[in-house]
PDB file of C-alpha atoms and ligand atoms in Angstrom:
ATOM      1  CA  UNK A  83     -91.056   0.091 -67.163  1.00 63.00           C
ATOM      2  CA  UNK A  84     -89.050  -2.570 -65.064  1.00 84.00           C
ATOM      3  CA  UNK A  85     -86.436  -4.582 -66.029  1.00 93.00           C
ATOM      4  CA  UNK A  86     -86.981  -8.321 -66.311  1.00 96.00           C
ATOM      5  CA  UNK A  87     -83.835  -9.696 -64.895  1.00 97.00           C
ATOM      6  CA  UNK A  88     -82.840 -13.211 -66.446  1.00 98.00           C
ATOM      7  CA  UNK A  89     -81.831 -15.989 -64.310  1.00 98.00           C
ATOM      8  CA  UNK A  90     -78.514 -15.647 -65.078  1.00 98.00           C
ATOM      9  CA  UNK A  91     -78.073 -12.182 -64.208  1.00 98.00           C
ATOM     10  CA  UNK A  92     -80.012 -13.203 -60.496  1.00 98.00           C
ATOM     11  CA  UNK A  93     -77.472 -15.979 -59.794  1.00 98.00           C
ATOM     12  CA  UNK A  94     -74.717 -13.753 -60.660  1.00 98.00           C
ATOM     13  CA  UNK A  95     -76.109 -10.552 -58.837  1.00 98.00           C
ATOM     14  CA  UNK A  96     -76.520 -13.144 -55.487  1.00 98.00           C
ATOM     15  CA  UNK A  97     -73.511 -14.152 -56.359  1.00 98.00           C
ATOM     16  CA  UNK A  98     -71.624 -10.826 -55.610  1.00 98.00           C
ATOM     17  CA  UNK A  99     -73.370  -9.824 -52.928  1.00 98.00           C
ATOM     18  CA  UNK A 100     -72.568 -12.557 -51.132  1.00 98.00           C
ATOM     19  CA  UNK A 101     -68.614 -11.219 -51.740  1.00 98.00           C
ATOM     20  CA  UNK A 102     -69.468  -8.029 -50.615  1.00 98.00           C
ATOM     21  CA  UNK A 103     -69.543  -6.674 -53.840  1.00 98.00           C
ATOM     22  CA  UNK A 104     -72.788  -4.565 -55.078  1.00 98.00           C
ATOM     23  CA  UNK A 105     -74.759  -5.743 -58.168  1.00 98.00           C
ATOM     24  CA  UNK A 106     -76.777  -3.918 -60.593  1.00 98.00           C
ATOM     25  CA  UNK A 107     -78.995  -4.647 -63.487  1.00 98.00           C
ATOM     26  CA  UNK A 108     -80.064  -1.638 -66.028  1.00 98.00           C
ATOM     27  CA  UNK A 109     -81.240  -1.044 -69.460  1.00 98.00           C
ATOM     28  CA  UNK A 110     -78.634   0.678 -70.668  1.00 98.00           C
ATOM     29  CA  UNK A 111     -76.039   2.472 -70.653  1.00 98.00           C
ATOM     30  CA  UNK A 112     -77.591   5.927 -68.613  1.00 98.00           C
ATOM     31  CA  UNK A 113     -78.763   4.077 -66.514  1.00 98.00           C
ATOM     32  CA  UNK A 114     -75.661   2.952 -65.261  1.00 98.00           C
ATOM     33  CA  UNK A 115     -74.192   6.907 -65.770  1.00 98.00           C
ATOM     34  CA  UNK A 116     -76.969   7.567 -63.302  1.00 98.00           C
ATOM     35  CA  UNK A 117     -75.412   5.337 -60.527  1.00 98.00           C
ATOM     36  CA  UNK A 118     -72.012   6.397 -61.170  1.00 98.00           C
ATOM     37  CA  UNK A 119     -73.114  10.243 -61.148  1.00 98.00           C
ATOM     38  CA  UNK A 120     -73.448  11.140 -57.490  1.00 98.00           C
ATOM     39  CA  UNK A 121     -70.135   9.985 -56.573  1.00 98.00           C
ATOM     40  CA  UNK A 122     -68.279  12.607 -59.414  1.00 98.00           C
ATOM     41  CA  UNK A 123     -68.467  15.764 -56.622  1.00 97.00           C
ATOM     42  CA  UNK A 124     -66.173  18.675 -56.713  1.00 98.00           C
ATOM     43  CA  UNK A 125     -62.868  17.682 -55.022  1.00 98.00           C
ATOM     44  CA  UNK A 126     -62.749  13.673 -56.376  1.00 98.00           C
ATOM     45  CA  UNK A 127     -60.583  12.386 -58.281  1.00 98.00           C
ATOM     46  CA  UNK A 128     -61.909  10.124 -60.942  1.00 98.00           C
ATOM     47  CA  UNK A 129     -59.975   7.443 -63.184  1.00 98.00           C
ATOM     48  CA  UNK A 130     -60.618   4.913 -65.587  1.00 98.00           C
ATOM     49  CA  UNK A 131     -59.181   1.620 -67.557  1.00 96.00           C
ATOM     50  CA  UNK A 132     -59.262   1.614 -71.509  1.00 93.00           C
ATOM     51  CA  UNK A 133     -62.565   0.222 -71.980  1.00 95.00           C
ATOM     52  CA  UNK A 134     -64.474  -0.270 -75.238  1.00 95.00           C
ATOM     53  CA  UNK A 135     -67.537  -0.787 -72.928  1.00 97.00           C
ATOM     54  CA  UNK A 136     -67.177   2.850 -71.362  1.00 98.00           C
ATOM     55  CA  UNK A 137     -67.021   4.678 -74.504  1.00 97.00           C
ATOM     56  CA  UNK A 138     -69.628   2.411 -76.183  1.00 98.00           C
ATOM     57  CA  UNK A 139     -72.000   3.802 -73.580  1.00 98.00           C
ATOM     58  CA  UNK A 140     -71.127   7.152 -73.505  1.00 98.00           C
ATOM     59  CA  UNK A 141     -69.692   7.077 -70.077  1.00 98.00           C
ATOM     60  CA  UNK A 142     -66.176   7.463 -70.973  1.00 98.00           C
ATOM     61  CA  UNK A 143     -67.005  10.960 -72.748  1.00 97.00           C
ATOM     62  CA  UNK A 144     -69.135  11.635 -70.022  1.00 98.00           C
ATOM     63  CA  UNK A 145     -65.561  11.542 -67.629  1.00 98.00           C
ATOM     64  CA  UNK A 146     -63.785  13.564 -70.242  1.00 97.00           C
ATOM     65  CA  UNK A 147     -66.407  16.179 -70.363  1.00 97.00           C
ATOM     66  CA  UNK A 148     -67.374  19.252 -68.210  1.00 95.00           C
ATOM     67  CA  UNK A 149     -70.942  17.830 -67.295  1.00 96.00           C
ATOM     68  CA  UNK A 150     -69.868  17.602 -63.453  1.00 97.00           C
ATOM     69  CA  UNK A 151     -67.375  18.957 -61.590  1.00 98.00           C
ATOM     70  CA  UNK A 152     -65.015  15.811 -60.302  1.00 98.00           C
ATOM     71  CA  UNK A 153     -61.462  15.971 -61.627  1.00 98.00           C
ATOM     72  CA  UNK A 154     -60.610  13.178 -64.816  1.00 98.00           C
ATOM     73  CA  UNK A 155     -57.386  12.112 -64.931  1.00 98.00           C
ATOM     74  CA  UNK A 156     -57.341  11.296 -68.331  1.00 97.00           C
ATOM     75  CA  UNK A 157     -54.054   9.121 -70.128  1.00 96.00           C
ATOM     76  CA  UNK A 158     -56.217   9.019 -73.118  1.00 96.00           C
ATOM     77  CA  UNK A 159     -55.653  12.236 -74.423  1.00 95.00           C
ATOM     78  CA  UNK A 160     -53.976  11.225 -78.207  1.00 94.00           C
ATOM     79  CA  UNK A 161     -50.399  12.157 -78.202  1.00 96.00           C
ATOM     80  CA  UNK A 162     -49.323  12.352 -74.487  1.00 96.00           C
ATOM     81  CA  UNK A 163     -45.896  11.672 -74.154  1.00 97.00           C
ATOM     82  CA  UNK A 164     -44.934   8.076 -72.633  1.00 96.00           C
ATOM     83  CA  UNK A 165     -43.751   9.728 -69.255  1.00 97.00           C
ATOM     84  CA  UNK A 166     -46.742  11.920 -68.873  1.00 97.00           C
ATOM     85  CA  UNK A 167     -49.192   8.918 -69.396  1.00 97.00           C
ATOM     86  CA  UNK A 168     -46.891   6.950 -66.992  1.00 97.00           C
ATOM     87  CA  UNK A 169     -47.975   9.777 -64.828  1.00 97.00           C
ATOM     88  CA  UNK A 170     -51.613   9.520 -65.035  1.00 98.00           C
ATOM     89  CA  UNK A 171     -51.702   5.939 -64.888  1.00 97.00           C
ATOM     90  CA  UNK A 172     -49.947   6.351 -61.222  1.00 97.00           C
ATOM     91  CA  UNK A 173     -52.001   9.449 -60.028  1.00 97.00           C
ATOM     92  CA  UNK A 174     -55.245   7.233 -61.523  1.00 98.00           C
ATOM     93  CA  UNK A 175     -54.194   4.420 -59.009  1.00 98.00           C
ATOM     94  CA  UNK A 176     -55.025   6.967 -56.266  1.00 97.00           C
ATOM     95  CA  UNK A 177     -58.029   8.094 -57.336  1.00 98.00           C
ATOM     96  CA  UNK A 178     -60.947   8.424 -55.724  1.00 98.00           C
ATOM     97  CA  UNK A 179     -62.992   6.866 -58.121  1.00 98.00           C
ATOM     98  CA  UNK A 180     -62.290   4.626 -60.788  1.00 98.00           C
ATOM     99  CA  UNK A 181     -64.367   3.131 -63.544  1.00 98.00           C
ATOM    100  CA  UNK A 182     -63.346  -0.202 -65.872  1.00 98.00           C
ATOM    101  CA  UNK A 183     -65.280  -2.949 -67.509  1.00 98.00           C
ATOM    102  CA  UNK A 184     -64.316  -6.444 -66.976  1.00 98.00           C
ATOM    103  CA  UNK A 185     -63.094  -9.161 -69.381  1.00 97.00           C
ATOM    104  CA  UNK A 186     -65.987 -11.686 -67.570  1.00 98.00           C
ATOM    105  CA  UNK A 187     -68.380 -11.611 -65.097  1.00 98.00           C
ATOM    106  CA  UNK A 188     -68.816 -15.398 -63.709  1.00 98.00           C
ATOM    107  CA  UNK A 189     -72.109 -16.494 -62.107  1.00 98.00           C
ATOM    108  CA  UNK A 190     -70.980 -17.547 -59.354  1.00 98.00           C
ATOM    109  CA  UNK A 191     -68.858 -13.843 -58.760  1.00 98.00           C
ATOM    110  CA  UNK A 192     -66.082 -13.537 -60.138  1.00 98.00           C
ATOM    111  CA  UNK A 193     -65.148 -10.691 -61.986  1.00 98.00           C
ATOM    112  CA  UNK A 194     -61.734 -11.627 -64.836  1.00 98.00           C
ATOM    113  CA  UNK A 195     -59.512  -9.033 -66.108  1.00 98.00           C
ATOM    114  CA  UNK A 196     -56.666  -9.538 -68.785  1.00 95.00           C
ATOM    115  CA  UNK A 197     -54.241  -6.657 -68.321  1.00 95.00           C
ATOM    116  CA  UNK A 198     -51.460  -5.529 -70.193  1.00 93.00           C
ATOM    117  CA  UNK A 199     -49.376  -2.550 -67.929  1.00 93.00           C
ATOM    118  CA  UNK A 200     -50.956  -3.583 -65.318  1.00 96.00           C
ATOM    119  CA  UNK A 201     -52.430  -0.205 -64.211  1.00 97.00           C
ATOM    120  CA  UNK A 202     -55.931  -1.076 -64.746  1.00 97.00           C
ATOM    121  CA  UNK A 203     -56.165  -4.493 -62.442  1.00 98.00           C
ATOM    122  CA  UNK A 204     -53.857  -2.511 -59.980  1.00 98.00           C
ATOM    123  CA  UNK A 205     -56.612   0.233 -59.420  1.00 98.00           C
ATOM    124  CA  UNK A 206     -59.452  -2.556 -59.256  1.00 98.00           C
ATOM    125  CA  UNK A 207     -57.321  -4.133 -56.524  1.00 98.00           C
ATOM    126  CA  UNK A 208     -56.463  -1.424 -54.022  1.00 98.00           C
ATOM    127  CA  UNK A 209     -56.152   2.237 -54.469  1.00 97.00           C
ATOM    128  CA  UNK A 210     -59.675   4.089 -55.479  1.00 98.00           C
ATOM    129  CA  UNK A 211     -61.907   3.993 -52.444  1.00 98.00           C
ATOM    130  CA  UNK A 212     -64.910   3.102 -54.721  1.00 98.00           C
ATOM    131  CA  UNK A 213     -64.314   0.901 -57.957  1.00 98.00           C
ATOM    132  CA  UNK A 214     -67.360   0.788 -60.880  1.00 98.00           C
ATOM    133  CA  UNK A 215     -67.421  -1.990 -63.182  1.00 98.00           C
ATOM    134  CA  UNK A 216     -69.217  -1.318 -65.925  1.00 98.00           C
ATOM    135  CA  UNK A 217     -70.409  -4.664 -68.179  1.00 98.00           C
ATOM    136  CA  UNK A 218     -72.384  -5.850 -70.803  1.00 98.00           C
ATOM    137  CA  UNK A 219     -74.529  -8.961 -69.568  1.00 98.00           C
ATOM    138  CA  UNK A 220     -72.582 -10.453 -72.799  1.00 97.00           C
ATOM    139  CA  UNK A 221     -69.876 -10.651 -70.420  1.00 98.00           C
ATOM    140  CA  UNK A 222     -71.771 -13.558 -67.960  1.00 98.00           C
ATOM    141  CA  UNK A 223     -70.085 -16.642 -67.872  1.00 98.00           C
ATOM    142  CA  UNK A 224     -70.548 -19.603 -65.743  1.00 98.00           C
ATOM    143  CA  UNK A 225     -67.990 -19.835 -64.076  1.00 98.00           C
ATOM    144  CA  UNK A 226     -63.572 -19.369 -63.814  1.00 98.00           C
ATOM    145  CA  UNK A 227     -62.803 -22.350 -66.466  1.00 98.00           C
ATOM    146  CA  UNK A 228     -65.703 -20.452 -68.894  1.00 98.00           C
ATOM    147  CA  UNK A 229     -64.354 -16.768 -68.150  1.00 98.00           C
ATOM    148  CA  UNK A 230     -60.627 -17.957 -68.982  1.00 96.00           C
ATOM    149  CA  UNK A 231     -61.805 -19.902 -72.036  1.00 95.00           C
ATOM    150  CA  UNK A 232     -63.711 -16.581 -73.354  1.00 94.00           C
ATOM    151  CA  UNK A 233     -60.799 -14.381 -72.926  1.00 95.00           C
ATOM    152  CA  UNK A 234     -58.024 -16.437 -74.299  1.00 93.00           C
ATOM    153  CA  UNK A 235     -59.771 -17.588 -77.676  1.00 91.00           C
ATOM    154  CA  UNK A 236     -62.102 -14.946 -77.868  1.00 94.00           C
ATOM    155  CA  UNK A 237     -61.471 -11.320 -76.147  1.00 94.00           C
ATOM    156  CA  UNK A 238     -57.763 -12.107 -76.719  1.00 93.00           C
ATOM    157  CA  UNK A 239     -57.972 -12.299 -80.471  1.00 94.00           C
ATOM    158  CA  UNK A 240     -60.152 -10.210 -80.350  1.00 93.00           C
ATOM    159  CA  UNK A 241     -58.177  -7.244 -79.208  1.00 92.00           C
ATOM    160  CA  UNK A 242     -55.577  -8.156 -81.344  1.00 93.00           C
ATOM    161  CA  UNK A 243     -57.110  -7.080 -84.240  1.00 92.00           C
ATOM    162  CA  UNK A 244     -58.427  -4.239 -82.746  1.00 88.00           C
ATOM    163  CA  UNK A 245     -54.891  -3.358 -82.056  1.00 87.00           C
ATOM    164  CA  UNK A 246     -53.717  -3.422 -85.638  1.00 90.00           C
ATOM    165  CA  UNK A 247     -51.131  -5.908 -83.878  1.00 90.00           C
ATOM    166  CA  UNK A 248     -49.436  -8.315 -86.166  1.00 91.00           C
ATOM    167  CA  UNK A 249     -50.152 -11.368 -83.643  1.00 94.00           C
ATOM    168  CA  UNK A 250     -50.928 -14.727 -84.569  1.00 94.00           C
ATOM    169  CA  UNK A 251     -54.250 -14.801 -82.782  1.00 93.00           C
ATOM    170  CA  UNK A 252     -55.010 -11.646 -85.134  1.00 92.00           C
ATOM    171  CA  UNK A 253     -54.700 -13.799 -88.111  1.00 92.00           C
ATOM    172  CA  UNK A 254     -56.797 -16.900 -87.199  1.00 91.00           C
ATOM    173  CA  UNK A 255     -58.794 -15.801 -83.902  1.00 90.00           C
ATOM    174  CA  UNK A 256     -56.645 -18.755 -81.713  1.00 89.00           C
ATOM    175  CA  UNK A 257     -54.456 -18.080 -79.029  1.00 91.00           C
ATOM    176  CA  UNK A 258     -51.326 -19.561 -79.454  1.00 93.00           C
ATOM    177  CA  UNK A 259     -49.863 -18.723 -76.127  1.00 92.00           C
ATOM    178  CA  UNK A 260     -47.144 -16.895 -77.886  1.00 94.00           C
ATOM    179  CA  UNK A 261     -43.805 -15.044 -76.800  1.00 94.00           C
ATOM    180  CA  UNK A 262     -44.469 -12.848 -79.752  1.00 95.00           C
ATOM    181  CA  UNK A 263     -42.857  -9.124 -78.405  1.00 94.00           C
ATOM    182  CA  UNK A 264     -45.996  -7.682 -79.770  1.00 93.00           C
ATOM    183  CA  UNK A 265     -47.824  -9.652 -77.430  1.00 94.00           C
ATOM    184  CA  UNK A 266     -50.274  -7.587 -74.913  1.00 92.00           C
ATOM    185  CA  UNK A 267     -51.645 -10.244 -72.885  1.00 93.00           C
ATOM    186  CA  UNK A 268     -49.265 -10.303 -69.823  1.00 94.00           C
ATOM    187  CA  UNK A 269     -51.749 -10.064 -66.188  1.00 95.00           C
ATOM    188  CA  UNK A 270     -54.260 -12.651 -65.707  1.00 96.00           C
ATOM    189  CA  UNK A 271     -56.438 -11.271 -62.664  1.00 98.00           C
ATOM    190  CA  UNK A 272     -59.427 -12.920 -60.823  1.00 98.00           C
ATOM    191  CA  UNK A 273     -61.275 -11.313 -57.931  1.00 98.00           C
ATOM    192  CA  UNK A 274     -63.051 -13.076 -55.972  1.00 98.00           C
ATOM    193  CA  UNK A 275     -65.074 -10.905 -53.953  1.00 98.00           C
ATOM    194  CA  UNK A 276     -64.373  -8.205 -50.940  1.00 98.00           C
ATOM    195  CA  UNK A 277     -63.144  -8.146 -47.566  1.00 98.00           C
ATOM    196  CA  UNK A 278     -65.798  -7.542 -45.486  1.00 98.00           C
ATOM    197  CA  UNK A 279     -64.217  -4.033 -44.077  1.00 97.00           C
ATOM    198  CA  UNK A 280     -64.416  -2.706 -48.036  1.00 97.00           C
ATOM    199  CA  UNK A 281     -68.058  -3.890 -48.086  1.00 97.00           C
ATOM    200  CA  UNK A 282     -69.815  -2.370 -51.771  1.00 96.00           C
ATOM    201  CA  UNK A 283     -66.170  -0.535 -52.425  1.00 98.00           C
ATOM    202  CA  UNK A 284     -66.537  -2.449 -55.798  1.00 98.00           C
ATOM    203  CA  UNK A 285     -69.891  -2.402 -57.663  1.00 98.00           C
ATOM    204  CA  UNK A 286     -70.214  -4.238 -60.857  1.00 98.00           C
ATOM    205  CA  UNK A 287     -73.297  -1.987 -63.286  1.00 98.00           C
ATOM    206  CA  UNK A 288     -74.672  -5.129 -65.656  1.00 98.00           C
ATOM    207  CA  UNK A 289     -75.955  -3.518 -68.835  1.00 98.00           C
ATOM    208  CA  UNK A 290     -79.051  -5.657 -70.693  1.00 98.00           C
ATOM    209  CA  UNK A 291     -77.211  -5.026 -73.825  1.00 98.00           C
ATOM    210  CA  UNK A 292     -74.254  -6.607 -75.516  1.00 97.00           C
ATOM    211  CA  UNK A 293     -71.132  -4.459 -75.097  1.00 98.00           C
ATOM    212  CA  UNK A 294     -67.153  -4.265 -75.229  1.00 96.00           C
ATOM    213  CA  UNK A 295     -65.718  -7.967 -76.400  1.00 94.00           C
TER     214      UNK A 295
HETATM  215  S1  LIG B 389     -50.693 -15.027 -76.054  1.00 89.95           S
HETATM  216 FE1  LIG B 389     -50.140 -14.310 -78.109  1.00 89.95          FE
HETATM  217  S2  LIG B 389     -51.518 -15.472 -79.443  1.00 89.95           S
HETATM  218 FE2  LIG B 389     -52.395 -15.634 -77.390  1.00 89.95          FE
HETATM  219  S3  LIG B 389     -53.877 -13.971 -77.306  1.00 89.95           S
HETATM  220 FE3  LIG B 389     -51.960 -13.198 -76.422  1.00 89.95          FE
HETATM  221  S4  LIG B 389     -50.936 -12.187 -78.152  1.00 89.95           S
HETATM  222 FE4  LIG B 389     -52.529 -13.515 -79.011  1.00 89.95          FE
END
């Protein structure tokens, strides 16, 4: 059965390719396991953000699992000590693959990322030689001003409370733009598009559901 794609999920799908980034549009969330699949050979290297989306799906414990034979470098594993997930988080920025979601996806193609460390928007930007972004179409927005607005008085809060973090945002779902130590929020990150040379090195996987916040 095909996939009726919704006019906002066209515009934004044009949108990327016209950035050199590669679109796709699937039901769900094997679908888009079944894009990222062929790339997880013996001898990668595969990496990934923290991503509610990814384990919602069941991509993430796809990664951690032995169903193919490319090499996870997993800082997820409970308990790590801080130096040996500062060590994964480095050897994940020169992977060969790496998989995230995205905090928005903007219709005219931009993809928005709110980072904490840092690690995840610094393998999205260079490193991995192919990048997949996995999102809910939840995560359309129309544009920059919309995708900012979402993540600071929505994912933001949000995430605070999934934290367990005493923040104010966690207490009345508002950002308050706070210098609170607690505070996670520290790398703002847009990209707009490709260089030409890295042509489809980033493809975003839209999922017809509603995923992640
Ligand atoms: S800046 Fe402070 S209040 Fe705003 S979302 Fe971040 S942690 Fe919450």
């Amino acid at each position: 059965m095909s996939l009726t794609i919704p006019e906002n999920v066209q515009r934004t799908l044009d949108s990327l390719a016209v950035k050199y980034i590669k679109g796709h549009y699937v039901e769900d969330g094997a679908a888009a396991l079944e894009i990222i699949k062929p790339y997880l050979q013996t001898g990668v290297t595969v990496a990934s953000g923290n991503s509610l989306t990814l384990r919602q799906t069941g991509i993430f414990d796809f990664l951690a699992s032995e169903g193919h034979p490319a090499q996870f470098v997993n800082q997820f594993v409970p308990g790590l000590p801080f130096e040996e997930n500062r060590r994964l988080k480095k050897l994940g920025l020169t992977s060969d693959v790496y998989l995230s979601s995205a905090n928005a996806v903007t219709e005219d193609g931009k993809l928005c990322f709110l980072d904490g460390g840092g690690n995840r928007v610094a393998a999205i930007l260079f490193g991995p030689e192919k990048v997949f972004i996995v999102a809910g179409q939840n995560k359309i927005v129309k544009n920059e001003k919309a995708a900012w607005d979402r993540i600071q008085h929505y994912v933001s809060p949000q995430t605070a409370v999934q934290l367990g973090r005493k923040l104010p945002c966690a207490e009345d779902g508002k950002c308050h733009n706070c210098d609170n130590p607690a505070r996670f929020c520290r790398d703002y990150v847009t990209v707009n598009g490709q260089l030409e040379r890295e042509k489809d090195r980033v493809e975003v996987i839209l999922i017809a559901q509603e995923l992640g916040i």
